[in-house]
PDB file of C-alpha atoms in Angstrom:
ATOM      1  CA  TRP E1134       0.000   0.000   0.000  1.00 60.00           C
ATOM      2  CA  ARG E1135       1.286   3.425  -0.909  1.00 77.00           C
ATOM      3  CA  ARG E1136       0.091   6.787   0.316  1.00 82.00           C
ATOM      4  CA  PRO E1137      -1.390   8.984  -2.439  1.00 87.00           C
ATOM      5  CA  ASN E1138       0.317  12.325  -3.077  1.00 90.00           C
ATOM      6  CA  PRO E1139      -1.570  15.579  -2.474  1.00 93.00           C
ATOM      7  CA  SER E1140      -3.409  16.679  -5.604  1.00 94.00           C
ATOM      8  CA  VAL E1141      -4.444  19.996  -7.105  1.00 95.00           C
ATOM      9  CA  ASN E1142      -8.093  18.968  -6.566  1.00 95.00           C
ATOM     10  CA  GLU E1143      -7.432  18.459  -2.849  1.00 95.00           C
ATOM     11  CA  TYR E1144      -5.650  21.805  -2.688  1.00 95.00           C
ATOM     12  CA  ARG E1145      -8.632  23.556  -4.322  1.00 95.00           C
ATOM     13  CA  PHE E1146     -10.994  21.775  -1.885  1.00 96.00           C
ATOM     14  CA  LEU E1147      -8.937  22.884   1.120  1.00 96.00           C
ATOM     15  CA  GLU E1148      -8.569  26.402  -0.276  1.00 94.00           C
ATOM     16  CA  ALA E1149     -12.354  26.697  -0.579  1.00 96.00           C
ATOM     17  CA  ASN E1150     -13.107  25.240   2.863  1.00 96.00           C
ATOM     18  CA  MET E1151     -10.280  26.056   5.310  1.00 94.00           C
ATOM     19  CA  ARG E1152     -11.010  28.941   7.667  1.00 93.00           C
ATOM     20  CA  ASN E1153      -8.144  28.797  10.220  1.00 91.00           C
ATOM     21  CA  VAL E1154      -5.322  29.805   7.863  1.00 93.00           C
ATOM     22  CA  SER E1155      -3.785  33.090   6.792  1.00 93.00           C
ATOM     23  CA  ALA E1156      -2.119  31.630   3.671  1.00 94.00           C
ATOM     24  CA  MET E1157      -2.082  28.383   1.686  1.00 95.00           C
ATOM     25  CA  SER E1158      -0.090  27.162  -1.300  1.00 96.00           C
ATOM     26  CA  ILE E1159       0.669  24.091  -3.349  1.00 96.00           C
ATOM     27  CA  TYR E1160       4.196  23.596  -4.630  1.00 96.00           C
ATOM     28  CA  SER E1161       6.635  20.992  -5.853  1.00 96.00           C
ATOM     29  CA  PHE E1162      10.368  20.823  -6.452  1.00 95.00           C
ATOM     30  CA  LYS E1163      12.912  18.756  -8.314  1.00 96.00           C
ATOM     31  CA  GLY E1164      16.682  18.795  -7.849  1.00 93.00           C
ATOM     32  CA  ASN E1165      19.457  18.197 -10.386  1.00 94.00           C
ATOM     33  CA  ASN E1166      18.176  20.544 -13.088  1.00 95.00           C
ATOM     34  CA  VAL E1167      20.396  22.241 -15.657  1.00 96.00           C
ATOM     35  CA  ILE E1168      19.571  25.852 -16.514  1.00 97.00           C
ATOM     36  CA  ARG E1169      21.004  27.234 -19.766  1.00 97.00           C
ATOM     37  CA  ARG E1170      21.534  30.555 -21.496  1.00 96.00           C
ATOM     38  CA  GLY E1171      23.432  30.537 -24.767  1.00 93.00           C
ATOM     39  CA  SER E1172      26.739  28.748 -24.155  1.00 94.00           C
ATOM     40  CA  ASN E1173      26.471  29.188 -20.356  1.00 95.00           C
ATOM     41  CA  SER E1174      24.846  26.597 -18.116  1.00 95.00           C
ATOM     42  CA  ILE E1175      24.669  25.622 -14.449  1.00 95.00           C
ATOM     43  CA  GLY E1176      23.684  22.223 -13.064  1.00 94.00           C
ATOM     44  CA  GLN E1177      22.535  20.769  -9.733  1.00 92.00           C
ATOM     45  CA  ILE E1178      19.784  23.389  -9.537  1.00 95.00           C
ATOM     46  CA  ASN E1179      16.683  22.973  -7.371  1.00 95.00           C
ATOM     47  CA  LEU E1180      13.666  23.891  -9.537  1.00 97.00           C
ATOM     48  CA  ARG E1181      10.525  24.888  -7.640  1.00 96.00           C
ATOM     49  CA  GLY E1182       7.009  25.195  -8.950  1.00 97.00           C
ATOM     50  CA  ALA E1183       5.260  27.759  -6.742  1.00 96.00           C
ATOM     51  CA  GLY E1184       1.497  28.109  -6.465  1.00 95.00           C
ATOM     52  CA  GLU E1185      -0.598  31.026  -5.244  1.00 93.00           C
ATOM     53  CA  GLY E1186       0.366  32.155  -1.737  1.00 94.00           C
ATOM     54  CA  TYR E1187       3.864  30.619  -1.824  1.00 95.00           C
ATOM     55  CA  GLU E1188       5.517  33.969  -1.092  1.00 95.00           C
ATOM     56  CA  LYS E1189       3.249  34.457   1.963  1.00 94.00           C
ATOM     57  CA  ILE E1190       4.488  31.197   3.511  1.00 94.00           C
ATOM     58  CA  PHE E1191       8.161  31.246   2.494  1.00 91.00           C
ATOM     59  CA  ASP E1192      10.515  34.192   2.845  1.00 86.00           C
ATOM     60  CA  ILE E1193      11.345  35.413  -0.664  1.00 90.00           C
ATOM     61  CA  LYS E1194      14.003  38.137  -0.690  1.00 93.00           C
ATOM     62  CA  LEU E1195      14.619  39.543  -4.154  1.00 96.00           C
ATOM     63  CA  GLY E1196      17.680  41.574  -5.100  1.00 95.00           C
ATOM     64  CA  GLN E1197      16.403  42.436  -8.583  1.00 96.00           C
ATOM     65  CA  GLY E1198      13.091  42.391 -10.416  1.00 97.00           C
ATOM     66  CA  ARG E1199       9.812  41.196  -8.936  1.00 97.00           C
ATOM     67  CA  TYR E1200       7.878  38.164  -7.724  1.00 97.00           C
ATOM     68  CA  LEU E1201       5.364  36.175  -9.804  1.00 97.00           C
ATOM     69  CA  THR E1202       2.004  37.862 -10.463  1.00 96.00           C
ATOM     70  CA  MET E1203      -1.318  36.067  -9.918  1.00 95.00           C
ATOM     71  CA  ASP E1204      -1.834  36.006 -13.714  1.00 97.00           C
ATOM     72  CA  GLU E1205       1.564  34.365 -14.229  1.00 97.00           C
ATOM     73  CA  ILE E1206       0.828  31.754 -11.545  1.00 96.00           C
ATOM     74  CA  SER E1207      -2.741  30.959 -12.640  1.00 95.00           C
ATOM     75  CA  GLY E1208      -1.770  30.958 -16.339  1.00 97.00           C
ATOM     76  CA  GLY E1209       1.371  28.861 -15.869  1.00 96.00           C
ATOM     77  CA  ARG E1210       3.416  31.465 -17.745  1.00 97.00           C
ATOM     78  CA  ALA E1211       7.016  30.803 -18.782  1.00 98.00           C
ATOM     79  CA  VAL E1212       8.649  33.163 -16.276  1.00 98.00           C
ATOM     80  CA  ALA E1213      11.393  32.466 -13.721  1.00 98.00           C
ATOM     81  CA  ILE E1214      13.059  33.864 -10.618  1.00 98.00           C
ATOM     82  CA  LEU E1215      16.728  32.900 -10.496  1.00 97.00           C
ATOM     83  CA  GLY E1216      18.834  32.206  -7.447  1.00 96.00           C
ATOM     84  CA  TYR E1217      21.798  34.553  -7.027  1.00 96.00           C
ATOM     85  CA  GLU E1218      24.462  32.008  -8.064  1.00 95.00           C
ATOM     86  CA  VAL E1219      22.331  30.830 -11.006  1.00 96.00           C
ATOM     87  CA  ALA E1220      22.153  34.417 -12.282  1.00 97.00           C
ATOM     88  CA  GLN E1221      25.934  34.864 -11.780  1.00 96.00           C
ATOM     89  CA  ALA E1222      26.686  31.712 -13.797  1.00 96.00           C
ATOM     90  CA  LEU E1223      24.322  32.515 -16.665  1.00 97.00           C
ATOM     91  CA  PHE E1224      25.065  36.258 -16.807  1.00 96.00           C
ATOM     92  CA  PRO E1225      28.805  36.334 -15.972  1.00 93.00           C
ATOM     93  CA  ASN E1226      29.758  39.720 -17.414  1.00 88.00           C
ATOM     94  CA  GLY E1227      27.555  41.877 -15.223  1.00 85.00           C
ATOM     95  CA  GLU E1228      24.641  41.662 -17.654  1.00 91.00           C
ATOM     96  CA  GLU E1229      21.164  42.448 -16.376  1.00 95.00           C
ATOM     97  CA  PRO E1230      19.294  39.081 -16.066  1.00 97.00           C
ATOM     98  CA  VAL E1231      15.795  40.573 -15.688  1.00 97.00           C
ATOM     99  CA  GLY E1232      14.050  40.583 -19.067  1.00 97.00           C
ATOM    100  CA  GLN E1233      16.445  37.986 -20.556  1.00 97.00           C
ATOM    101  CA  THR E1234      15.587  34.405 -21.492  1.00 97.00           C
ATOM    102  CA  VAL E1235      16.899  31.149 -19.972  1.00 97.00           C
ATOM    103  CA  LYS E1236      16.168  27.534 -20.917  1.00 97.00           C
ATOM    104  CA  ILE E1237      14.869  24.880 -18.542  1.00 97.00           C
ATOM    105  CA  LYS E1238      14.509  21.421 -20.108  1.00 95.00           C
ATOM    106  CA  ASN E1239      14.732  23.129 -23.530  1.00 94.00           C
ATOM    107  CA  LEU E1240      11.781  25.459 -22.846  1.00 96.00           C
ATOM    108  CA  LYS E1241      12.319  29.219 -22.771  1.00 97.00           C
ATOM    109  CA  TYR E1242      11.577  31.188 -19.597  1.00 98.00           C
ATOM    110  CA  LYS E1243      11.735  34.964 -19.199  1.00 98.00           C
ATOM    111  CA  VAL E1244      13.667  36.074 -16.095  1.00 98.00           C
ATOM    112  CA  ILE E1245      11.527  38.394 -13.938  1.00 98.00           C
ATOM    113  CA  GLY E1246      13.576  38.400 -10.735  1.00 97.00           C
ATOM    114  CA  VAL E1247      16.766  37.377  -8.952  1.00 97.00           C
ATOM    115  CA  TYR E1248      17.084  36.363  -5.292  1.00 95.00           C
ATOM    116  CA  LYS E1249      19.328  38.349  -2.969  1.00 95.00           C
ATOM    117  CA  LYS E1250      22.543  36.476  -2.195  1.00 92.00           C
ATOM    118  CA  GLU E1251      22.027  34.217   0.834  1.00 87.00           C
ATOM    119  CA  GLY E1252      25.299  32.332   1.129  1.00 81.00           C
ATOM    120  CA  GLN E1253      25.706  29.015   2.953  1.00 74.00           C
ATOM    121  CA  SER E1254      23.372  28.144   5.806  1.00 66.00           C
ATOM    122  CA  PHE E1255      25.079  26.975   8.996  1.00 66.00           C
ATOM    123  CA  ILE E1256      22.101  24.768   9.960  1.00 67.00           C
ATOM    124  CA  GLY E1257      21.998  22.869   6.674  1.00 64.00           C
ATOM    125  CA  ILE E1258      18.972  24.522   5.065  1.00 66.00           C
ATOM    126  CA  THR E1259      19.405  24.651   1.305  1.00 70.00           C
ATOM    127  CA  SER E1260      20.264  28.133   0.103  1.00 80.00           C
ATOM    128  CA  ASN E1261      18.083  29.783  -2.520  1.00 90.00           C
ATOM    129  CA  ASP E1262      21.289  30.836  -4.309  1.00 93.00           C
ATOM    130  CA  TYR E1263      21.137  27.610  -6.347  1.00 93.00           C
ATOM    131  CA  SER E1264      17.404  27.484  -7.022  1.00 95.00           C
ATOM    132  CA  VAL E1265      14.915  28.700  -9.605  1.00 97.00           C
ATOM    133  CA  ILE E1266      11.211  29.400  -9.042  1.00 97.00           C
ATOM    134  CA  ILE E1267       8.647  29.065 -11.820  1.00 98.00           C
ATOM    135  CA  PRO E1268       4.824  29.003 -11.603  1.00 98.00           C
ATOM    136  CA  TYR E1269       3.405  25.657 -10.381  1.00 97.00           C
ATOM    137  CA  LYS E1270       1.341  25.140 -13.567  1.00 97.00           C
ATOM    138  CA  SER E1271       4.459  25.747 -15.654  1.00 97.00           C
ATOM    139  CA  PHE E1272       6.350  23.228 -13.473  1.00 97.00           C
ATOM    140  CA  ARG E1273       3.597  20.672 -14.189  1.00 96.00           C
ATOM    141  CA  LYS E1274       4.393  20.988 -17.915  1.00 96.00           C
ATOM    142  CA  LEU E1275       7.909  19.710 -17.119  1.00 96.00           C
ATOM    143  CA  TYR E1276       7.112  17.074 -14.479  1.00 96.00           C
ATOM    144  CA  GLN E1277       4.057  14.986 -13.633  1.00 95.00           C
ATOM    145  CA  THR E1278       2.828  16.203 -10.256  1.00 94.00           C
ATOM    146  CA  GLY E1279      -0.421  17.261  -8.615  1.00 93.00           C
ATOM    147  CA  THR E1280      -2.623  14.403  -9.886  1.00 93.00           C
ATOM    148  CA  GLY E1281      -2.445  12.526  -6.574  1.00 90.00           C
ATOM    149  CA  VAL E1282      -1.062   9.204  -7.823  1.00 88.00           C
ATOM    150  CA  TRP E1283       1.617   7.633  -5.621  1.00 86.00           C
ATOM    151  CA  ASN E1284       4.330   7.181  -8.273  1.00 88.00           C
ATOM    152  CA  GLU E1285       4.573  10.778  -9.515  1.00 92.00           C
ATOM    153  CA  LEU E1286       6.779  13.600  -8.269  1.00 94.00           C
ATOM    154  CA  GLY E1287       5.113  14.687  -5.019  1.00 93.00           C
ATOM    155  CA  SER E1288       3.513  18.041  -4.408  1.00 95.00           C
ATOM    156  CA  THR E1289       3.132  19.663  -1.003  1.00 94.00           C
ATOM    157  CA  ILE E1290       0.199  21.649   0.345  1.00 94.00           C
ATOM    158  CA  ALA E1291       1.582  24.218   2.790  1.00 94.00           C
ATOM    159  CA  ILE E1292      -0.430  26.341   5.189  1.00 93.00           C
ATOM    160  CA  LYS E1293       0.314  29.315   7.394  1.00 93.00           C
ATOM    161  CA  GLY E1294      -1.848  29.584  10.488  1.00 90.00           C
ATOM    162  CA  THR E1295      -3.388  32.639  12.054  1.00 90.00           C
ATOM    163  CA  ASP E1296      -1.656  34.627  14.798  1.00 90.00           C
ATOM    164  CA  THR E1297      -4.156  33.340  17.388  1.00 90.00           C
ATOM    165  CA  ASP E1298      -3.684  29.634  16.497  1.00 87.00           C
ATOM    166  CA  LEU E1299      -0.632  28.751  18.600  1.00 84.00           C
ATOM    167  CA  GLY E1300       1.086  25.580  17.412  1.00 85.00           C
ATOM    168  CA  LEU E1301      -1.280  25.354  14.408  1.00 87.00           C
ATOM    169  CA  VAL E1302      -3.652  23.209  16.505  1.00 90.00           C
ATOM    170  CA  GLU E1303      -6.881  24.533  14.947  1.00 92.00           C
ATOM    171  CA  ALA E1304      -5.518  24.627  11.378  1.00 92.00           C
ATOM    172  CA  GLU E1305      -4.068  21.108  11.622  1.00 92.00           C
ATOM    173  CA  SER E1306      -7.298  19.683  13.050  1.00 93.00           C
ATOM    174  CA  GLU E1307      -9.405  21.422  10.397  1.00 94.00           C
ATOM    175  CA  MET E1308      -7.096  20.297   7.569  1.00 93.00           C
ATOM    176  CA  ARG E1309      -7.067  16.690   8.853  1.00 93.00           C
ATOM    177  CA  GLY E1310     -10.876  16.591   8.974  1.00 94.00           C
ATOM    178  CA  LEU E1311     -11.247  18.064   5.485  1.00 95.00           C
ATOM    179  CA  MET E1312      -8.628  15.702   3.984  1.00 94.00           C
ATOM    180  CA  ARG E1313     -10.406  12.691   5.534  1.00 93.00           C
ATOM    181  CA  VAL E1314     -13.685  13.864   3.962  1.00 94.00           C
ATOM    182  CA  LYS E1315     -12.063  14.551   0.563  1.00 94.00           C
ATOM    183  CA  ARG E1316     -10.377  11.131   0.494  1.00 93.00           C
ATOM    184  CA  GLY E1317     -13.531   9.325   1.689  1.00 93.00           C
ATOM    185  CA  LEU E1318     -11.912   7.773   4.777  1.00 93.00           C
ATOM    186  CA  ARG E1319     -14.185   5.933   7.218  1.00 93.00           C
ATOM    187  CA  PRO E1320     -13.878   6.718  10.969  1.00 92.00           C
ATOM    188  CA  TYR E1321     -11.962   3.485  11.663  1.00 93.00           C
ATOM    189  CA  GLU E1322      -9.486   3.983   8.784  1.00 92.00           C
ATOM    190  CA  LYS E1323      -6.039   5.511   9.374  1.00 92.00           C
ATOM    191  CA  ASP E1324      -5.065   8.811   7.734  1.00 92.00           C
ATOM    192  CA  ASN E1325      -3.480   8.236   4.312  1.00 91.00           C
ATOM    193  CA  PHE E1326      -1.761  11.625   4.268  1.00 88.00           C
ATOM    194  CA  ALA E1327       0.863  13.425   6.342  1.00 83.00           C
TER     195      ALA E1327
END
């Protein structure tokens, strides 16, 4: 028995029904990507597909350009935010990355922003310097995710609680109840989600 992955349908269901959250997003990521621009390329890049609300849950600090717009996210547009080191590798001569085009899996993406330099983390959290963010729907054109089947690349549904919900107790309880309903679990059945 394998646990199903979270799906876009479940995310939409939770988005419509959750009350004890201040933000919610669906996202996925895949490591080991190569990003190219002309004869320049950089490998071992963490590619993230970010859904609506991602920037409200995760701290996005941009040094140049802007974050994804709602239209870009909902339309799955071919736009990207580059990590600092990715931008340095692809634009080595001090060129302005914003407005330029890069290739991810042979598809063209317009650069709309660049992360501020973060440097190495002393607690082992992966730095955004070697990552690229694209809209979640655009990410789904590159990788199968968000359908809910167990053998695809997993997606994650992330929530941010309210200021009054200490320890996310209310949000977690509400989300658990809604997921059990959405997945049709009987009272005696164990949760098939985490």
